[in-house]
Amino acid sequence: QKEVEQDPGPLSVPEGAIVSLNCTYSNSAFQYFMWYRQYSRKGPELLMYTYSSGNKEDGRFTAQVDKSSKYISLFIRDSQPSDSATYLCAMSGAGNQFYFGTGTSLTVIP
Amino acid sequence: GAVVSQHPSWVICKSGTSVKIECRSLDFQATTMFWYRQFPKQSLMLMATSNEGSKATYEQGVEKDKFLINHASLTLSTLTVTSAHPEDSSFYICSAPTSGSTGELFFGEGSRLTVL
């Protein structure tokens, strides 16, 4: 079983839609959770960083962590064509290592 | 957020030559840096973990003599692809956490290597 599971998509939504991206994990020691956006041929850009369970909001982005279910989500409200990218989840807390999902490809159609 | 700078962003070299890629943490000290390789439309593949002042730890299957990593200061790690061959062509990305595994992890812009 992989440490982190993420549906690769691709996901295609109309502009203005709410996007839900998710990851599940197996290691209960993970406590730090991150979401990244990666455009083609660019390094991943950190969008959200959360610790333990709960919600965090930043503009159109909301990150949710449910440690009891080992499930994290990223919601994008009022999606824009510029949100079209690959979204990666990542987590840490078990030693000096970070674990990544495979990434979900998102396309927002104008 | 913190800034990790990586360059060159794109390099083309002849087969048999060596290429050095630099990764710098601009506004924080990075005792640890990670180096990844990414193939088109695939996820990040961790190659090695570099620790300032000590030898890098390579992932299984990564040739340490082919991919030389140096982390001589708290703000600079380098990856040298030695005797490059066309199969080494790829997108290489570095990252650094601001505070071990509890800190935010920031990535460089990535370096695209093309070996002719």
Coordinates of C-alpha atoms in Angstrom, one line a residue:
Chain A
Q1 CA 0.0 0.0 0.0
K2 CA 1.3 3.4 -0.9
E3 CA 1.8 5.9 1.9
V4 CA -0.3 8.5 0.1
E5 CA -3.0 7.9 -2.5
Q6 CA -4.3 10.6 -4.9
D7 CA -6.6 10.2 -7.8
P8 CA -4.6 11.3 -10.9
G9 CA -7.7 12.5 -12.7
P10 CA -7.7 14.2 -15.2
L11 CA -10.4 16.4 -13.8
S12 CA -12.2 18.9 -16.0
V13 CA -14.6 21.5 -14.7
P14 CA -16.3 24.6 -16.1
E15 CA -15.1 28.0 -15.0
G16 CA -16.7 29.1 -11.7
A17 CA -17.2 25.6 -10.4
I18 CA -16.1 24.4 -7.0
V19 CA -13.3 21.9 -7.3
S20 CA -12.6 19.2 -4.7
L21 CA -9.3 17.4 -4.6
N22 CA -8.5 14.6 -2.2
C23 CA -5.8 12.4 -0.8
T24 CA -5.8 9.5 1.6
Y25 CA -2.9 8.2 3.6
S26 CA -2.0 5.3 5.8
N27 CA 0.5 6.6 8.3
S28 CA -1.1 7.9 11.4
A29 CA 2.2 9.7 12.3
F30 CA 1.7 12.3 9.6
Q31 CA 0.8 15.7 11.2
Y32 CA 1.8 18.3 8.6
F33 CA -0.1 18.5 5.4
M34 CA 0.6 20.5 2.3
W35 CA -1.0 21.2 -1.1
Y36 CA 1.0 22.3 -4.1
R37 CA 0.1 23.6 -7.5
Q38 CA 2.5 22.7 -10.4
Y39 CA 2.3 24.2 -13.8
S40 CA 3.9 22.4 -16.7
R41 CA 7.7 22.5 -16.6
K42 CA 7.7 24.5 -13.3
G43 CA 8.5 23.6 -9.8
P44 CA 5.6 22.9 -7.4
E45 CA 4.3 26.0 -5.6
L46 CA 3.1 25.7 -2.0
L47 CA -0.6 26.7 -1.7
M48 CA -1.6 25.5 1.7
Y49 CA 0.2 24.2 4.8
T50 CA -1.8 22.8 7.7
Y51 CA -1.0 21.1 11.0
S52 CA -3.1 18.3 12.4
S53 CA -6.9 18.2 11.9
G54 CA -9.1 21.1 10.9
N55 CA -9.7 23.6 8.2
K56 CA -7.6 26.4 6.8
E57 CA -8.8 29.0 4.3
D58 CA -6.8 31.3 2.0
G59 CA -8.7 33.3 -0.5
R60 CA -10.5 30.8 -2.9
F61 CA -8.6 27.9 -1.4
T62 CA -9.7 25.8 1.6
A63 CA -7.7 22.9 3.0
Q64 CA -9.3 20.3 5.2
V65 CA -7.6 17.6 7.3
D66 CA -9.5 14.7 8.9
K67 CA -6.9 12.7 10.8
S68 CA -9.4 10.2 12.1
S69 CA -10.2 9.2 8.5
K70 CA -6.7 9.8 7.2
Y71 CA -8.2 12.0 4.5
I72 CA -7.3 15.5 3.3
S73 CA -9.0 17.8 0.8
L74 CA -8.4 21.0 -1.1
F75 CA -11.4 23.0 -2.3
I76 CA -11.1 25.7 -4.9
R77 CA -14.0 28.1 -5.1
D78 CA -14.9 30.0 -8.2
S79 CA -12.4 28.1 -10.3
Q80 CA -10.5 30.0 -13.0
P81 CA -8.8 28.9 -16.2
S82 CA -5.5 29.9 -14.5
D83 CA -6.1 27.2 -11.9
S84 CA -5.5 24.6 -14.6
A85 CA -2.5 22.7 -13.3
T86 CA -1.5 19.6 -11.5
Y87 CA -2.2 19.6 -7.7
L88 CA 0.0 17.6 -5.4
C89 CA -0.7 16.7 -1.8
A90 CA 2.2 16.1 0.6
M91 CA 2.6 15.2 4.2
S92 CA 5.2 14.7 6.8
G93 CA 5.8 14.1 10.5
A94 CA 7.3 10.6 10.3
G95 CA 11.0 11.3 10.3
N96 CA 12.8 13.8 8.1
Q97 CA 10.8 12.8 5.0
F98 CA 8.0 14.1 3.0
Y99 CA 5.5 11.9 1.2
F100 CA 3.7 13.0 -2.0
G101 CA 0.6 12.0 -3.9
T102 CA 0.9 11.3 -7.6
G103 CA -0.9 14.6 -8.4
T104 CA -4.3 15.4 -9.9
S105 CA -4.4 17.1 -13.3
L106 CA -7.1 19.8 -13.3
T107 CA -8.4 21.7 -16.3
V108 CA -10.8 24.6 -15.9
I109 CA -12.7 25.3 -19.1
P110 CA -13.6 28.9 -19.8
Chain B
G1 CA 6.7 32.2 1.7
A2 CA 10.3 31.2 1.7
V3 CA 12.3 31.2 -1.6
V4 CA 14.3 28.4 -3.1
S5 CA 16.2 29.4 -6.2
Q6 CA 17.3 26.8 -8.7
H7 CA 19.4 27.3 -11.8
P8 CA 20.0 26.8 -14.6
S9 CA 16.3 26.5 -15.6
W10 CA 17.2 24.8 -18.8
V11 CA 20.5 23.3 -20.0
I12 CA 21.4 21.4 -23.1
C13 CA 24.7 19.5 -23.2
K14 CA 26.5 17.0 -25.3
S15 CA 26.7 13.3 -24.3
G16 CA 29.6 12.6 -22.0
T17 CA 29.8 16.0 -20.4
S18 CA 28.9 16.9 -16.9
V19 CA 26.3 19.4 -15.8
K20 CA 25.9 21.1 -12.4
I21 CA 22.6 22.3 -11.1
E22 CA 22.5 24.7 -8.1
C23 CA 19.8 25.0 -5.5
R24 CA 19.8 27.9 -3.0
S25 CA 17.6 28.8 -0.1
L26 CA 17.5 32.6 -0.3
D27 CA 15.9 33.6 3.0
F28 CA 16.3 30.6 5.3
Q29 CA 18.9 28.1 6.3
A30 CA 18.4 24.7 4.9
T31 CA 20.1 21.9 6.7
T32 CA 18.4 19.4 4.5
M33 CA 17.6 19.6 0.8
F34 CA 15.9 17.1 -1.4
W35 CA 16.6 16.4 -5.1
Y36 CA 13.9 15.0 -7.4
R37 CA 13.6 13.8 -10.9
Q38 CA 10.3 14.2 -12.8
F39 CA 9.3 12.6 -16.1
P40 CA 6.6 14.2 -18.2
K41 CA 3.1 13.8 -16.6
Q42 CA 4.5 11.8 -13.8
S43 CA 5.0 12.5 -10.1
L44 CA 8.1 13.5 -8.3
M45 CA 10.7 10.8 -7.8
L46 CA 13.0 11.4 -4.9
M47 CA 16.6 10.9 -5.9
A48 CA 18.5 11.8 -2.7
T49 CA 18.5 13.7 0.5
S50 CA 21.4 16.1 1.1
N51 CA 22.4 17.2 4.5
E52 CA 24.7 20.1 5.1
G53 CA 28.2 19.0 6.0
S54 CA 27.6 15.3 5.4
K55 CA 27.2 12.8 2.6
A56 CA 23.9 12.6 0.8
T57 CA 21.5 9.7 1.2
Y58 CA 20.5 8.2 -2.1
E59 CA 17.3 6.4 -2.9
Q60 CA 17.5 2.8 -4.1
G61 CA 18.4 2.6 -7.7
V62 CA 20.0 6.0 -8.0
E63 CA 23.7 5.9 -8.9
K64 CA 25.6 8.0 -6.5
D65 CA 28.6 8.2 -8.8
K66 CA 26.4 9.5 -11.6
F67 CA 24.5 12.0 -9.6
L68 CA 27.0 13.8 -7.3
I69 CA 25.4 15.9 -4.6
N70 CA 27.2 18.5 -2.5
H71 CA 25.7 20.5 0.4
A72 CA 28.6 22.5 1.6
S73 CA 26.7 25.3 3.1
L74 CA 23.3 26.0 4.8
T75 CA 22.1 27.8 1.7
L76 CA 23.5 25.8 -1.2
S77 CA 23.2 22.3 -2.5
T78 CA 24.4 21.2 -5.9
L79 CA 23.6 18.2 -8.1
T80 CA 26.2 17.3 -10.8
V81 CA 25.1 14.9 -13.5
T82 CA 28.4 13.3 -14.5
S83 CA 29.1 11.9 -18.0
A84 CA 25.6 12.7 -19.0
H85 CA 23.7 10.5 -21.5
P86 CA 20.5 11.0 -23.4
E87 CA 18.6 8.9 -20.8
D88 CA 19.6 11.4 -18.2
S89 CA 17.4 14.0 -19.9
S90 CA 14.7 15.0 -17.5
F91 CA 13.3 17.7 -15.2
Y92 CA 15.3 17.9 -12.0
I93 CA 13.8 19.8 -9.0
C94 CA 15.2 20.6 -5.6
S95 CA 13.3 21.4 -2.4
A96 CA 14.1 22.5 1.1
P97 CA 12.1 22.4 4.3
T98 CA 12.2 25.5 6.5
S99 CA 12.4 23.4 9.6
G100 CA 13.1 19.7 9.2
S101 CA 10.0 17.6 8.6
T102 CA 7.8 19.9 10.6
G103 CA 8.4 22.9 8.4
E104 CA 7.0 24.0 5.1
L105 CA 8.6 22.5 2.1
F106 CA 9.5 24.9 -0.7
F107 CA 10.6 23.9 -4.2
G108 CA 13.0 25.4 -6.7
E109 CA 11.8 26.3 -10.2
G110 CA 13.2 23.1 -11.6
S111 CA 15.9 22.5 -14.2
R112 CA 15.3 20.9 -17.6
L113 CA 18.2 18.9 -18.8
T114 CA 18.5 17.8 -22.4
V115 CA 21.4 15.6 -23.3
L116 CA 22.2 15.4 -27.0

